[in-house]
Tab-separated table of C-alpha atoms in Angstrom:
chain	number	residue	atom	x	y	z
A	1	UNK	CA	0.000	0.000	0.000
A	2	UNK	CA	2.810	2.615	0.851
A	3	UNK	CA	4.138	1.711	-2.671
A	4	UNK	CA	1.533	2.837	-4.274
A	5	UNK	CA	0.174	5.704	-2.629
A	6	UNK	CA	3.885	6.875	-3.198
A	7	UNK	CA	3.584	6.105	-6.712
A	8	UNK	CA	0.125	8.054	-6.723
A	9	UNK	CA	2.095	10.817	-5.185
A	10	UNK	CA	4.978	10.871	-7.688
A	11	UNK	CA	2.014	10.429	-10.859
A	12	UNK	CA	0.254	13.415	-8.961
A	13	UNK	CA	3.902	15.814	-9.058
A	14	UNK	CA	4.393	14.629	-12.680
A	15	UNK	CA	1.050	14.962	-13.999
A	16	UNK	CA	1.318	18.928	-12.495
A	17	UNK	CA	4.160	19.163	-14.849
A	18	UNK	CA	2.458	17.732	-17.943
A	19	UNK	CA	-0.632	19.978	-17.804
A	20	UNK	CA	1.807	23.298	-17.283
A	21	UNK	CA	2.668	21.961	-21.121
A	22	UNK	CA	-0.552	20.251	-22.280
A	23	UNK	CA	-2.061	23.700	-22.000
A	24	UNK	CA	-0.106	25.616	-24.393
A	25	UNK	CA	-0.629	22.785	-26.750
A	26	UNK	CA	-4.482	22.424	-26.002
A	27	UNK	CA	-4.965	26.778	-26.251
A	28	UNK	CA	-3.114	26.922	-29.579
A	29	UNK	CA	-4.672	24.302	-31.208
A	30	UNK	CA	-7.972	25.462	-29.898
A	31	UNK	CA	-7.428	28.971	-31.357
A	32	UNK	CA	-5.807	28.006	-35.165
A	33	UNK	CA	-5.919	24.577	-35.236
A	34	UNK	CA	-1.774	23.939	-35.353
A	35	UNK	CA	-0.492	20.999	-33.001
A	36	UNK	CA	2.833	23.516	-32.147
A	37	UNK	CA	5.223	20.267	-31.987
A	38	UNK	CA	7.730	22.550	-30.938
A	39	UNK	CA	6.173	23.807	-28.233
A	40	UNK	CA	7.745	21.096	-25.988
A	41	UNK	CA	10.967	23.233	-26.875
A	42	UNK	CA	9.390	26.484	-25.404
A	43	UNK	CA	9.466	24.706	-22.308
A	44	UNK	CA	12.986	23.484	-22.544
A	45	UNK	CA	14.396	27.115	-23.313
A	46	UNK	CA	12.478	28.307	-20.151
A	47	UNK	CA	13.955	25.963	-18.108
A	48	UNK	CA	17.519	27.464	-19.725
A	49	UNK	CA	16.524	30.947	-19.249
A	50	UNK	CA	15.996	30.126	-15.382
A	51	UNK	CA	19.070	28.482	-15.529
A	52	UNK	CA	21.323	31.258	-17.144
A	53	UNK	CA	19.431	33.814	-14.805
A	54	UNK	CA	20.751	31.616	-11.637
A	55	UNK	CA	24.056	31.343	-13.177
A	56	UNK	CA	25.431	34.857	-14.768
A	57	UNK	CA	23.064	37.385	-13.247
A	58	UNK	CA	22.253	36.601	-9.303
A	59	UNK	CA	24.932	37.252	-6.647
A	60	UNK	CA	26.201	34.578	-4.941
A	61	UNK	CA	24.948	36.052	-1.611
A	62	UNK	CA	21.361	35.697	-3.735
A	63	UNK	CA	21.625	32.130	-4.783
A	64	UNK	CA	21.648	31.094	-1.367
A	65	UNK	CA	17.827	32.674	-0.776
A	66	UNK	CA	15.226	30.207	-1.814
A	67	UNK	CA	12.745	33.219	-2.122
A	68	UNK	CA	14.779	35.614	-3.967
A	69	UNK	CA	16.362	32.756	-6.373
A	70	UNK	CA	13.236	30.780	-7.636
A	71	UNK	CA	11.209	34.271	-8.283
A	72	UNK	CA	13.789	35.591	-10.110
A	73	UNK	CA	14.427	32.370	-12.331
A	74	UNK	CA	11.186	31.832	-12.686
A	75	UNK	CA	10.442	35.043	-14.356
A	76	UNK	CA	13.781	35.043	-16.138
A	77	UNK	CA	12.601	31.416	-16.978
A	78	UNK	CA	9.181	32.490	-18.512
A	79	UNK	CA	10.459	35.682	-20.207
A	80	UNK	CA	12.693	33.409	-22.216
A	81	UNK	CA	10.015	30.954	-23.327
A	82	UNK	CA	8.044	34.167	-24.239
A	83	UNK	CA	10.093	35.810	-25.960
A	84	UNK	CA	10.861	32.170	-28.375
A	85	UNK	CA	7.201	31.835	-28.700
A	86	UNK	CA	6.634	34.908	-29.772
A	87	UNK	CA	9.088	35.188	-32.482
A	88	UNK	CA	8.044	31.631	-33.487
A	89	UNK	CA	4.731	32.895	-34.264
A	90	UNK	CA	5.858	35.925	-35.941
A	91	UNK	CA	8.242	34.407	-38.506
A	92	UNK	CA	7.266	30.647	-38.786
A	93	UNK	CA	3.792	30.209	-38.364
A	94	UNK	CA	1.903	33.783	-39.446
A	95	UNK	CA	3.610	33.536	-43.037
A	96	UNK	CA	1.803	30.030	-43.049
A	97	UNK	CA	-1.479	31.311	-41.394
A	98	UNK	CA	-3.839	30.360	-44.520
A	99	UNK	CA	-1.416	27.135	-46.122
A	100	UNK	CA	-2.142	23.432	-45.836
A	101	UNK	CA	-2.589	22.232	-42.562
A	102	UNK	CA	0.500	19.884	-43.580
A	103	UNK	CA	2.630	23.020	-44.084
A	104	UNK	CA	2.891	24.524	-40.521
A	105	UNK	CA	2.973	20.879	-38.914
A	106	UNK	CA	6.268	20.373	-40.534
A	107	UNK	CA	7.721	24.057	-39.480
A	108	UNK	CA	7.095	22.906	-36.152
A	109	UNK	CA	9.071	19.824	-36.487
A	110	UNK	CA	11.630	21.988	-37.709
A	111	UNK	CA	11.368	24.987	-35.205
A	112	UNK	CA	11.757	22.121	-32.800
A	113	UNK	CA	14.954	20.356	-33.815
A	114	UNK	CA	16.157	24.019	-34.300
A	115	UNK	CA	15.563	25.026	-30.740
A	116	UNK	CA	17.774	21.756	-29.545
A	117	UNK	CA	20.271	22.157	-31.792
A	118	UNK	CA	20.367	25.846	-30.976
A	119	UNK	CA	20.515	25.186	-26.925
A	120	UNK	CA	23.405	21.971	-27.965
A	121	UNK	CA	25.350	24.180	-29.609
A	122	UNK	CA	25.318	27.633	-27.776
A	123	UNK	CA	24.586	27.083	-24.076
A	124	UNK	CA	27.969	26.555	-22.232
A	125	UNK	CA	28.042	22.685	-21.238
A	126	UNK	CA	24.888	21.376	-23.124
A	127	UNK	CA	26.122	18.234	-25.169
A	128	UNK	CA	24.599	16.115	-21.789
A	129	UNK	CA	22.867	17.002	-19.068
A	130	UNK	CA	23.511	20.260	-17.039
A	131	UNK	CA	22.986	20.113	-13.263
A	132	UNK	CA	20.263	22.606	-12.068
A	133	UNK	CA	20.567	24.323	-8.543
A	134	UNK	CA	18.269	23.137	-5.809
A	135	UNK	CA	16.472	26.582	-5.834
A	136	UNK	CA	13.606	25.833	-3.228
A	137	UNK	CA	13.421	24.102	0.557
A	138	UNK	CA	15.280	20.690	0.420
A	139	UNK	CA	13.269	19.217	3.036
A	140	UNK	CA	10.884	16.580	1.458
A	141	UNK	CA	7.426	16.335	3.096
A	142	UNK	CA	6.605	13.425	4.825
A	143	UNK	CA	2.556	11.636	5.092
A	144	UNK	CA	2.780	8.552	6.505
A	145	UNK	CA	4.760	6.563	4.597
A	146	UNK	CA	4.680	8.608	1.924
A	147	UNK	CA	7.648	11.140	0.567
A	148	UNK	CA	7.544	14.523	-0.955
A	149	UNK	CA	10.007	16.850	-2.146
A	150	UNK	CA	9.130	19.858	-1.322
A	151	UNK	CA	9.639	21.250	-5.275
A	152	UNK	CA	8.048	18.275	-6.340
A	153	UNK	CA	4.542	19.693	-3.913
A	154	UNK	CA	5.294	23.345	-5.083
A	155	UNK	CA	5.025	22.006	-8.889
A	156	UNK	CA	1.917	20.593	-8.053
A	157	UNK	CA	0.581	23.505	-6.375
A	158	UNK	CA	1.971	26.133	-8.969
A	159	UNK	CA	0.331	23.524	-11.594
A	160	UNK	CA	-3.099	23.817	-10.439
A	161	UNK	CA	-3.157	27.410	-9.324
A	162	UNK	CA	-2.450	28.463	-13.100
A	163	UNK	CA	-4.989	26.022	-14.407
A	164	UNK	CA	-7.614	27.636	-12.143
A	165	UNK	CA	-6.380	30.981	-12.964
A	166	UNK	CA	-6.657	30.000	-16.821
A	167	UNK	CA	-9.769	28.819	-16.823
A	168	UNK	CA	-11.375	31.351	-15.198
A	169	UNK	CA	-9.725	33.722	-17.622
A	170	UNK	CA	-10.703	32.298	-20.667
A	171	UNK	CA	-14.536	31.938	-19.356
A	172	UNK	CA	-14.782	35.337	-17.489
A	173	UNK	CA	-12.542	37.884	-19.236
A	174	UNK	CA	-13.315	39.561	-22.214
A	175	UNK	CA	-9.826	38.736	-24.084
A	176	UNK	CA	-11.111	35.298	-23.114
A	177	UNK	CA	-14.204	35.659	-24.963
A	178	UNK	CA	-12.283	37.010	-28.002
A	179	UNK	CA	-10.311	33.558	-27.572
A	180	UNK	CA	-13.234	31.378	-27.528
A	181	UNK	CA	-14.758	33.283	-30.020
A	182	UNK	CA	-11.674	33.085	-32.873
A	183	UNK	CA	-11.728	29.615	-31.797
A	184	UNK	CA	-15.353	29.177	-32.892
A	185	UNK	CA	-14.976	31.446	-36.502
A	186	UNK	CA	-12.055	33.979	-36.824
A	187	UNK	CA	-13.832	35.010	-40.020
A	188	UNK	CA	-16.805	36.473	-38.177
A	189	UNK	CA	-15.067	37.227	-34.863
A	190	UNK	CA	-13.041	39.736	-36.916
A	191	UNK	CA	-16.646	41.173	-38.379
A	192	UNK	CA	-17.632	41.639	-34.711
A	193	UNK	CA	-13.836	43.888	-33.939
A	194	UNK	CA	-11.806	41.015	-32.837
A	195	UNK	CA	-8.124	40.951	-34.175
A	196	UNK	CA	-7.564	37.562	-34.776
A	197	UNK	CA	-4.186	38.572	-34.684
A	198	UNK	CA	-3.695	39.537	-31.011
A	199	UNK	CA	-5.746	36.667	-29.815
A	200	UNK	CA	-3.014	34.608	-31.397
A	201	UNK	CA	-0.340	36.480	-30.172
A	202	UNK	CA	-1.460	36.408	-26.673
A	203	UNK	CA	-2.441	32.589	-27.107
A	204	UNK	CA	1.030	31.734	-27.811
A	205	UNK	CA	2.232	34.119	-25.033
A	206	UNK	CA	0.124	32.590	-22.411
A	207	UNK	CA	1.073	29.051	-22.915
A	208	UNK	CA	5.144	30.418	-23.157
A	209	UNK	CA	5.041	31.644	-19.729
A	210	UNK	CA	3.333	28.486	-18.348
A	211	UNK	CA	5.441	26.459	-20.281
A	212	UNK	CA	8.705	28.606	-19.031
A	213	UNK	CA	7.084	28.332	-15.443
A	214	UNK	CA	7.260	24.582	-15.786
A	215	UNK	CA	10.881	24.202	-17.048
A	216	UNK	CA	12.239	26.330	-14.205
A	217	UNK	CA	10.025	24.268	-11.407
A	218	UNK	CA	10.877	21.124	-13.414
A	219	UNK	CA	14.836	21.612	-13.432
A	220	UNK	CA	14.646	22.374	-9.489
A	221	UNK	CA	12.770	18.747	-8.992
A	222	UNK	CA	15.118	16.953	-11.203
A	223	UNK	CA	18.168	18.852	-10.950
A	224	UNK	CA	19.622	18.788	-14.343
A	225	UNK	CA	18.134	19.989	-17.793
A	226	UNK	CA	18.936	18.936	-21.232
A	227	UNK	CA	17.832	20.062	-24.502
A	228	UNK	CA	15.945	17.008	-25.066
A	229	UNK	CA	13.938	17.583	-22.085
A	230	UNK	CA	11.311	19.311	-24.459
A	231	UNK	CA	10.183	16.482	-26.619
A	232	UNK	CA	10.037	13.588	-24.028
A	233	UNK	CA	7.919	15.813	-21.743
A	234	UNK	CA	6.180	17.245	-24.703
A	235	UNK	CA	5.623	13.987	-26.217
A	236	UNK	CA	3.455	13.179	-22.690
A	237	UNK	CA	1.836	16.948	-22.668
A	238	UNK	CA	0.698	16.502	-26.521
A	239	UNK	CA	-0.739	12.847	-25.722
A	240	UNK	CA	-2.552	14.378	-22.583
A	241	UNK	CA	-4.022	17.126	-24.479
A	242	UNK	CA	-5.300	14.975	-27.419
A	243	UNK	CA	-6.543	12.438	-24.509
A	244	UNK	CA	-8.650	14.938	-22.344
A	245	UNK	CA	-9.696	16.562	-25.896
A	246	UNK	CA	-7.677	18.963	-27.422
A	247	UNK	CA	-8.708	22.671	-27.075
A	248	UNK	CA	-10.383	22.040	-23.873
A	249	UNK	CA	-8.239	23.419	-21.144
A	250	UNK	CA	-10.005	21.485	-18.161
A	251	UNK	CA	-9.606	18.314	-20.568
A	252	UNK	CA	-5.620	18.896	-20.904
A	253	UNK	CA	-4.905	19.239	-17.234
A	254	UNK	CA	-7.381	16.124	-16.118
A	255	UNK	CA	-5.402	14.249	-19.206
A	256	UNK	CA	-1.896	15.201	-17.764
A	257	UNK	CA	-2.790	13.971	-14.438
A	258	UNK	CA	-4.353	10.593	-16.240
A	259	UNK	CA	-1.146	10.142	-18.079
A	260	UNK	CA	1.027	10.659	-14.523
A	261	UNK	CA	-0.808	8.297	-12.650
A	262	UNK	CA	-0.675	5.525	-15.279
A	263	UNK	CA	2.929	6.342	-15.959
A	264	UNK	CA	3.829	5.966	-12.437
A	265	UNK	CA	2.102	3.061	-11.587
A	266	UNK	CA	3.112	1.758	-15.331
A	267	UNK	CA	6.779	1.672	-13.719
A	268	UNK	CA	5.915	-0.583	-10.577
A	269	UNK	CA	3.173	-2.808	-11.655
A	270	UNK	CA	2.721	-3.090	-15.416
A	271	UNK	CA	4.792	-5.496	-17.270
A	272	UNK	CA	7.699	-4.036	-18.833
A	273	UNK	CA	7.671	-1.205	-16.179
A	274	UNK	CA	9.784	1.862	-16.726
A	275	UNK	CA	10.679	0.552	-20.115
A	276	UNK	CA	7.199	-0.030	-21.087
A	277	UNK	CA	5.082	3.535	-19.794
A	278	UNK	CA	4.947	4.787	-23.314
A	279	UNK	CA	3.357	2.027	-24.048
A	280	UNK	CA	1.044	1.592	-21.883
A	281	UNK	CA	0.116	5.379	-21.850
A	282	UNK	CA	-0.522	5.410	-25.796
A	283	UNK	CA	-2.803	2.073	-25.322
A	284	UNK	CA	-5.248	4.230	-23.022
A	285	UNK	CA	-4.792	6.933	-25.431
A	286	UNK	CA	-5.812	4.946	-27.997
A	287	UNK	CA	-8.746	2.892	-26.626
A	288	UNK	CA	-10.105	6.645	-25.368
A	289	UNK	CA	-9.766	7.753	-28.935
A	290	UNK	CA	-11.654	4.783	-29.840
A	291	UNK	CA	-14.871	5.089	-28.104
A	292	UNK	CA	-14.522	8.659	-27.766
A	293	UNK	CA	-12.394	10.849	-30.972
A	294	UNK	CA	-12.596	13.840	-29.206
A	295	UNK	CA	-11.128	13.173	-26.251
A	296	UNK	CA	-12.768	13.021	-22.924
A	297	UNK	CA	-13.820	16.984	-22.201
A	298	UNK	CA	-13.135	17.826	-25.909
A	299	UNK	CA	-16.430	18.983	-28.452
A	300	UNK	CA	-17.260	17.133	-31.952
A	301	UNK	CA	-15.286	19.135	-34.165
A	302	UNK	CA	-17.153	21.173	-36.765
A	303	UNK	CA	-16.270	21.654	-40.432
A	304	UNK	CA	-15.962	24.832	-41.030
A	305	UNK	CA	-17.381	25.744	-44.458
């Protein structure tokens, strides 16, 4: 039993990471329709950006401060990721705004192996792994038999804290009506005095700073960061966001913590174990997608005429 309520525990913390990515997939597909491949490499350069903030610009006397360290990676983290996204959008994907579907899929691919070849080749020490400071309490929690770390419960909180704040956003604000209603038509959004435009820009710029969020609080659980950290973890986000239906921002975050839990427990209890999770995790997405196309929270897409 303590084995797997600490496996629940771990599938919880990783599942907080995985929706801090799903989303940015799940919110730009939802607004123009582009799975952003690359967008698993917005979160890697975040996690750089915090990294390169702790490293060159604090004071030593600084990096010793939990609270004055994390706050200040994490917003050098997410101005990082923002600043990629947004030039991203600007020079590979709004030429392509009106080509094939086919066309912008593969400029992701490319923006993506472009980002980690970028990182390889010009941050100091990336060929392999670079270790990432501890930059929160080192104390791990204890319940019952159950451990944990203490960045490992911030992720979780910081994870469901922006969902919340998201949501409530996109439903309650007006910039979050103009979202949902590009989503719907940009043709007659635009008749109504939305710029389709801006909605896109600030799509993009809302999942970057998640995304840059989660690559600072996910170097400070692991403690190193590589530039392939982007497509394994965005390989799990993008299944999570097609498996809770993607463009539905309550369905990415309930899919991320589906795909933690089954990962986790995957590892102990399914055959093949830690070898075997992608497996297993792309088996429930598939026999979802099976029964259900759209994902579990996602709508019956319309054809758009």
């Amino acid at each position: 039993m303590g084995t797997l309520l600490q496996q629940i525990a771990n599938g919880l913390i990783f599942g907080g990471l995985i929706a801090m990515v799903a989303l940015g997939y799940t919110m730009v597909y939802g607004i123009i329709q582009l799975i952003n491949f690359a967008h698993g490499e917005v979160f890697m350069t975040g996690a750089f950006g915090g990294l390169a903030v702790y490293s060159w610009l604090l004071p030593p006397a600084a990096q010793q401060i939990w609270y004055v360290a994390l706050p200040a990676m994490l917003v050098g983290g997410a101005i990082v990721a923002l600043v990629v996204a947004l030039l991203m959008e600007r020079f590979a994907y709004r030429p392509l705004r009106n080509a094939p579907r086919l066309a912008p899929l593969i400029t992701a691919l490319g923006v993506s192996v472009f980002l980690q070849e970028a990182m390889r080749i010009f941050f100091p020490g990336a060929s392999s792994a670079v270790p990432f400071p501890n930059a929160f309490i080192s104390a791990p929690l204890h319940i019952g038999s159950v451990t944990i770390p203490a960045s490992g419960l911030l992720m979780l909180v910081v994870s469901v804290v922006l969902s919340i704040v998201l949501e409530t956003y996109v439903n309650g604000s007006r910039m979050g009506r103009a979202m949902r209603a590009t989503a719907q038509d940009p043709d007659t959004a635009r008749l109504m005095g939305i710029n389709p435009d801006r909605v896109i820009v600030l799509t993009f710029a809302i999942g970057a700073v998640l995304a840059g969020v989660g690559g600072v609080l996910y170097g400070t659980y692991i403690h190193n960061v590589d530039p392939y950290i982007g497509f394994q973890n965005g390989l799990f986000a993008f299944a999570a966001a097609v498996l809770g239906g993607i463009g539905s921002i309550r369905g990415a975050v309930i899919g991320a913590f589906v795909i933690g839990l089954i990962k986790n427990i995957a590892d102990i209890w399914l055959p093949g174990g830690t070898a075997y999770d992608y497996v297993w995790i792309f088996i429930l997405l598939i026999a979802v997608l099976v029964f259900r196309p759209q994902g579990l929270f996602g709508e019956v897409e319309r054809v758009r005429a």
